[in-house]
Amino acid sequence: MTGRRSPHWLLFLGLAAAVVAADQASKAWITGRIEPGDVIEVAGDWIRLIVTWNTGGLFGLFQSNAAVFAAFSVAVMVLIVVVNGRTAPGRYLSVTLGFLLGGAVGNFIDRIALGHVTDWVDIGVGTWRFYTFNVADMGITSGIAILAADALHLGRRRDRTARDAHE
């Protein structure tokens, strides 16, 4: 036995499936109730529901390129699965990768089925608005935030270890 940890496939795939299910269900629910362009205020002007179609990529960049982003999504999804299998991550990394895979799959389904990604959460104040997003985007953002927090934590731990070694 090498002592290598095994990938947490059930956790990884279960979380990815949960993100995809929540994403697709929320998009079906919202598009069944709100016409594109209609705005429903949830928390005043701060949080609104509004259906938009993104034919581009992150933050609406590169519009009318859904097919390109669909192909890119396939590569990213394969990479995420390979990383989960080859690095034998602990639960922490499997959760991170599960969020990322679920978000990538959720938006990929839209790009293939609809030719665009359905976004519907709008946050901001007055004319200052953040980019409209969806549950898949929340999964991707959560995964990135966990990776960033982990990187900061590892950096601090390495600094402490190096400092302790020199004392």
PDB file of C-alpha atoms in Angstrom:
ATOM      1  CA  MET A   1       0.000   0.000   0.000  1.00  0.00           C
ATOM      2  CA  THR A   2       1.431   3.361  -0.965  1.00  0.00           C
ATOM      3  CA  GLY A   3      -0.542   5.400   1.537  1.00  0.00           C
ATOM      4  CA  ARG A   4      -2.105   7.329  -1.340  1.00  0.00           C
ATOM      5  CA  ARG A   5      -5.618   8.536  -0.611  1.00  0.00           C
ATOM      6  CA  SER A   6      -8.335   7.445  -2.984  1.00  0.00           C
ATOM      7  CA  PRO A   7     -10.515   9.950  -4.781  1.00  0.00           C
ATOM      8  CA  HIS A   8     -13.817  10.632  -3.088  1.00  0.00           C
ATOM      9  CA  TRP A   9     -15.877   9.798  -6.184  1.00  0.00           C
ATOM     10  CA  LEU A  10     -19.249   9.630  -4.451  1.00  0.00           C
ATOM     11  CA  LEU A  11     -18.768  13.029  -2.837  1.00  0.00           C
ATOM     12  CA  PHE A  12     -17.329  14.541  -6.021  1.00  0.00           C
ATOM     13  CA  LEU A  13     -19.998  13.215  -8.383  1.00  0.00           C
ATOM     14  CA  GLY A  14     -22.827  13.645  -5.877  1.00  0.00           C
ATOM     15  CA  LEU A  15     -22.033  17.321  -5.367  1.00  0.00           C
ATOM     16  CA  ALA A  16     -21.615  17.879  -9.111  1.00  0.00           C
ATOM     17  CA  ALA A  17     -24.988  16.204  -9.752  1.00  0.00           C
ATOM     18  CA  ALA A  18     -26.630  18.315  -7.022  1.00  0.00           C
ATOM     19  CA  VAL A  19     -25.301  21.540  -8.580  1.00  0.00           C
ATOM     20  CA  VAL A  20     -26.496  20.465 -12.047  1.00  0.00           C
ATOM     21  CA  ALA A  21     -29.933  19.475 -10.728  1.00  0.00           C
ATOM     22  CA  ALA A  22     -30.356  22.736  -8.779  1.00  0.00           C
ATOM     23  CA  ASP A  23     -29.112  24.756 -11.750  1.00  0.00           C
ATOM     24  CA  GLN A  24     -31.384  23.146 -14.327  1.00  0.00           C
ATOM     25  CA  ALA A  25     -34.419  23.120 -11.996  1.00  0.00           C
ATOM     26  CA  SER A  26     -33.948  26.796 -11.108  1.00  0.00           C
ATOM     27  CA  LYS A  27     -33.595  27.775 -14.771  1.00  0.00           C
ATOM     28  CA  ALA A  28     -36.741  25.839 -15.697  1.00  0.00           C
ATOM     29  CA  TRP A  29     -38.624  27.403 -12.794  1.00  0.00           C
ATOM     30  CA  ILE A  30     -37.548  30.970 -13.521  1.00  0.00           C
ATOM     31  CA  THR A  31     -38.112  30.813 -17.292  1.00  0.00           C
ATOM     32  CA  GLY A  32     -41.570  29.402 -16.654  1.00  0.00           C
ATOM     33  CA  ARG A  33     -42.469  32.432 -14.557  1.00  0.00           C
ATOM     34  CA  ILE A  34     -40.575  35.417 -15.921  1.00  0.00           C
ATOM     35  CA  GLU A  35     -40.389  36.682 -19.487  1.00  0.00           C
ATOM     36  CA  PRO A  36     -36.987  37.888 -20.682  1.00  0.00           C
ATOM     37  CA  GLY A  37     -36.624  41.531 -19.735  1.00  0.00           C
ATOM     38  CA  ASP A  38     -39.125  41.410 -16.844  1.00  0.00           C
ATOM     39  CA  VAL A  39     -37.660  42.327 -13.460  1.00  0.00           C
ATOM     40  CA  ILE A  40     -38.819  41.039 -10.068  1.00  0.00           C
ATOM     41  CA  GLU A  41     -37.307  42.727  -7.045  1.00  0.00           C
ATOM     42  CA  VAL A  42     -36.511  40.238  -4.277  1.00  0.00           C
ATOM     43  CA  ALA A  43     -34.650  42.548  -1.905  1.00  0.00           C
ATOM     44  CA  GLY A  44     -35.397  45.972  -3.304  1.00  0.00           C
ATOM     45  CA  ASP A  45     -32.915  47.008  -5.958  1.00  0.00           C
ATOM     46  CA  TRP A  46     -30.143  44.907  -4.381  1.00  0.00           C
ATOM     47  CA  ILE A  47     -31.319  41.469  -5.539  1.00  0.00           C
ATOM     48  CA  ARG A  48     -33.542  41.058  -8.559  1.00  0.00           C
ATOM     49  CA  LEU A  49     -34.680  38.214 -10.770  1.00  0.00           C
ATOM     50  CA  ILE A  50     -34.333  38.872 -14.482  1.00  0.00           C
ATOM     51  CA  VAL A  51     -33.953  36.335 -17.300  1.00  0.00           C
ATOM     52  CA  THR A  52     -31.073  37.010 -19.678  1.00  0.00           C
ATOM     53  CA  TRP A  53     -29.427  34.854 -22.318  1.00  0.00           C
ATOM     54  CA  ASN A  54     -25.654  34.755 -22.475  1.00  0.00           C
ATOM     55  CA  THR A  55     -24.294  33.495 -25.798  1.00  0.00           C
ATOM     56  CA  GLY A  56     -20.740  34.228 -24.697  1.00  0.00           C
ATOM     57  CA  GLY A  57     -18.525  33.274 -21.810  1.00  0.00           C
ATOM     58  CA  LEU A  58     -17.640  34.520 -18.380  1.00  0.00           C
ATOM     59  CA  PHE A  59     -19.254  37.878 -17.564  1.00  0.00           C
ATOM     60  CA  GLY A  60     -20.919  37.925 -20.980  1.00  0.00           C
ATOM     61  CA  LEU A  61     -17.629  38.339 -22.821  1.00  0.00           C
ATOM     62  CA  PHE A  62     -17.274  37.164 -26.428  1.00  0.00           C
ATOM     63  CA  GLN A  63     -20.979  37.054 -27.278  1.00  0.00           C
ATOM     64  CA  SER A  64     -22.301  34.754 -30.028  1.00  0.00           C
ATOM     65  CA  ASN A  65     -19.689  32.086 -29.319  1.00  0.00           C
ATOM     66  CA  ALA A  66     -21.759  29.468 -27.476  1.00  0.00           C
ATOM     67  CA  ALA A  67     -20.363  26.624 -29.611  1.00  0.00           C
ATOM     68  CA  VAL A  68     -16.770  27.635 -28.848  1.00  0.00           C
ATOM     69  CA  PHE A  69     -17.518  27.813 -25.145  1.00  0.00           C
ATOM     70  CA  ALA A  70     -19.335  24.461 -25.290  1.00  0.00           C
ATOM     71  CA  ALA A  71     -16.202  22.859 -26.759  1.00  0.00           C
ATOM     72  CA  PHE A  72     -14.039  24.582 -24.159  1.00  0.00           C
ATOM     73  CA  SER A  73     -16.430  23.334 -21.447  1.00  0.00           C
ATOM     74  CA  VAL A  74     -15.904  19.732 -22.548  1.00  0.00           C
ATOM     75  CA  ALA A  75     -12.141  20.133 -22.169  1.00  0.00           C
ATOM     76  CA  VAL A  76     -12.566  21.711 -18.735  1.00  0.00           C
ATOM     77  CA  MET A  77     -14.977  18.977 -17.574  1.00  0.00           C
ATOM     78  CA  VAL A  78     -12.565  16.248 -18.681  1.00  0.00           C
ATOM     79  CA  LEU A  79      -9.689  18.016 -16.928  1.00  0.00           C
ATOM     80  CA  ILE A  80     -11.674  18.297 -13.684  1.00  0.00           C
ATOM     81  CA  VAL A  81     -12.529  14.575 -13.718  1.00  0.00           C
ATOM     82  CA  VAL A  82      -8.913  13.634 -14.513  1.00  0.00           C
ATOM     83  CA  VAL A  83      -7.599  15.833 -11.694  1.00  0.00           C
ATOM     84  CA  ASN A  84     -10.043  14.250  -9.254  1.00  0.00           C
ATOM     85  CA  GLY A  85      -8.970  10.759 -10.324  1.00  0.00           C
ATOM     86  CA  ARG A  86      -5.229  11.256 -10.666  1.00  0.00           C
ATOM     87  CA  THR A  87      -4.424  13.455  -7.711  1.00  0.00           C
ATOM     88  CA  ALA A  88      -6.399  11.320  -5.270  1.00  0.00           C
ATOM     89  CA  PRO A  89      -7.711  14.434  -3.535  1.00  0.00           C
ATOM     90  CA  GLY A  90      -9.064  14.512  -0.030  1.00  0.00           C
ATOM     91  CA  ARG A  91     -12.641  15.463   0.692  1.00  0.00           C
ATOM     92  CA  TYR A  92     -11.786  19.152   0.560  1.00  0.00           C
ATOM     93  CA  LEU A  93     -10.505  19.072  -3.015  1.00  0.00           C
ATOM     94  CA  SER A  94     -13.268  16.675  -4.110  1.00  0.00           C
ATOM     95  CA  VAL A  95     -15.845  19.217  -2.874  1.00  0.00           C
ATOM     96  CA  THR A  96     -14.049  21.987  -4.754  1.00  0.00           C
ATOM     97  CA  LEU A  97     -13.855  19.940  -7.947  1.00  0.00           C
ATOM     98  CA  GLY A  98     -17.475  18.809  -7.526  1.00  0.00           C
ATOM     99  CA  PHE A  99     -18.633  22.438  -7.431  1.00  0.00           C
ATOM    100  CA  LEU A 100     -16.545  23.243 -10.514  1.00  0.00           C
ATOM    101  CA  LEU A 101     -17.751  20.210 -12.476  1.00  0.00           C
ATOM    102  CA  GLY A 102     -21.399  20.805 -11.568  1.00  0.00           C
ATOM    103  CA  GLY A 103     -21.195  24.426 -12.690  1.00  0.00           C
ATOM    104  CA  ALA A 104     -19.435  23.534 -15.928  1.00  0.00           C
ATOM    105  CA  VAL A 105     -21.978  20.809 -16.736  1.00  0.00           C
ATOM    106  CA  GLY A 106     -24.965  23.024 -15.878  1.00  0.00           C
ATOM    107  CA  ASN A 107     -23.900  25.763 -18.265  1.00  0.00           C
ATOM    108  CA  PHE A 108     -22.770  23.215 -20.886  1.00  0.00           C
ATOM    109  CA  ILE A 109     -26.279  21.733 -20.967  1.00  0.00           C
ATOM    110  CA  ASP A 110     -27.698  25.180 -21.742  1.00  0.00           C
ATOM    111  CA  ARG A 111     -25.145  25.869 -24.468  1.00  0.00           C
ATOM    112  CA  ILE A 112     -25.874  22.565 -26.207  1.00  0.00           C
ATOM    113  CA  ALA A 113     -29.665  22.531 -25.721  1.00  0.00           C
ATOM    114  CA  LEU A 114     -30.416  26.241 -26.113  1.00  0.00           C
ATOM    115  CA  GLY A 115     -27.418  27.870 -27.783  1.00  0.00           C
ATOM    116  CA  HIS A 116     -27.044  30.183 -24.782  1.00  0.00           C
ATOM    117  CA  VAL A 117     -26.750  30.109 -21.000  1.00  0.00           C
ATOM    118  CA  THR A 118     -29.785  31.253 -19.035  1.00  0.00           C
ATOM    119  CA  ASP A 119     -28.796  33.708 -16.302  1.00  0.00           C
ATOM    120  CA  TRP A 120     -31.338  35.060 -13.843  1.00  0.00           C
ATOM    121  CA  VAL A 121     -29.844  36.462 -10.609  1.00  0.00           C
ATOM    122  CA  ASP A 122     -29.103  40.188 -10.758  1.00  0.00           C
ATOM    123  CA  ILE A 123     -27.287  41.897  -7.876  1.00  0.00           C
ATOM    124  CA  GLY A 124     -26.347  45.547  -7.552  1.00  0.00           C
ATOM    125  CA  VAL A 125     -27.428  49.012  -6.576  1.00  0.00           C
ATOM    126  CA  GLY A 126     -29.110  51.438  -8.948  1.00  0.00           C
ATOM    127  CA  THR A 127     -27.314  51.479 -12.267  1.00  0.00           C
ATOM    128  CA  TRP A 128     -24.295  49.640 -10.817  1.00  0.00           C
ATOM    129  CA  ARG A 129     -25.064  45.977 -11.472  1.00  0.00           C
ATOM    130  CA  PHE A 130     -22.927  42.871 -11.201  1.00  0.00           C
ATOM    131  CA  TYR A 131     -23.142  40.433 -14.090  1.00  0.00           C
ATOM    132  CA  THR A 132     -26.333  38.393 -14.100  1.00  0.00           C
ATOM    133  CA  PHE A 133     -25.620  34.802 -13.089  1.00  0.00           C
ATOM    134  CA  ASN A 134     -27.178  31.423 -12.259  1.00  0.00           C
ATOM    135  CA  VAL A 135     -26.739  28.437  -9.921  1.00  0.00           C
ATOM    136  CA  ALA A 136     -24.059  26.866 -12.162  1.00  0.00           C
ATOM    137  CA  ASP A 137     -22.082  30.097 -11.907  1.00  0.00           C
ATOM    138  CA  MET A 138     -22.503  29.973  -8.127  1.00  0.00           C
ATOM    139  CA  GLY A 139     -21.018  26.460  -8.156  1.00  0.00           C
ATOM    140  CA  ILE A 140     -18.039  27.597 -10.208  1.00  0.00           C
ATOM    141  CA  THR A 141     -17.537  30.648  -8.001  1.00  0.00           C
ATOM    142  CA  SER A 142     -17.770  28.507  -4.852  1.00  0.00           C
ATOM    143  CA  GLY A 143     -15.147  26.123  -6.202  1.00  0.00           C
ATOM    144  CA  ILE A 144     -12.809  28.975  -7.101  1.00  0.00           C
ATOM    145  CA  ALA A 145     -13.349  30.632  -3.704  1.00  0.00           C
ATOM    146  CA  ILE A 146     -12.511  27.382  -1.902  1.00  0.00           C
ATOM    147  CA  LEU A 147      -9.361  26.970  -4.013  1.00  0.00           C
ATOM    148  CA  ALA A 148      -8.331  30.566  -3.277  1.00  0.00           C
ATOM    149  CA  ALA A 149      -8.966  30.172   0.455  1.00  0.00           C
ATOM    150  CA  ASP A 150      -6.997  26.927   0.459  1.00  0.00           C
ATOM    151  CA  ALA A 151      -4.111  28.548  -1.419  1.00  0.00           C
ATOM    152  CA  LEU A 152      -4.014  31.388   1.114  1.00  0.00           C
ATOM    153  CA  HIS A 153      -4.161  28.927   3.990  1.00  0.00           C
ATOM    154  CA  LEU A 154      -1.383  26.749   2.511  1.00  0.00           C
ATOM    155  CA  GLY A 155       0.752  29.833   1.919  1.00  0.00           C
ATOM    156  CA  ARG A 156       0.374  30.885   5.539  1.00  0.00           C
ATOM    157  CA  ARG A 157       1.099  27.356   6.730  1.00  0.00           C
ATOM    158  CA  ARG A 158       4.257  27.198   4.558  1.00  0.00           C
ATOM    159  CA  ASP A 159       5.378  30.586   5.879  1.00  0.00           C
ATOM    160  CA  ARG A 160       4.864  29.414   9.461  1.00  0.00           C
ATOM    161  CA  THR A 161       6.715  26.158   8.793  1.00  0.00           C
ATOM    162  CA  ALA A 162       9.626  27.976   7.161  1.00  0.00           C
ATOM    163  CA  ARG A 163       9.754  30.510  10.008  1.00  0.00           C
ATOM    164  CA  ASP A 164       9.673  27.735  12.630  1.00  0.00           C
ATOM    165  CA  ALA A 165      12.463  25.865  10.826  1.00  0.00           C
ATOM    166  CA  HIS A 166      14.722  28.927  10.998  1.00  0.00           C
ATOM    167  CA  GLU A 167      14.117  29.624  14.686  1.00  0.00           C
TER     168      GLU A 167
END
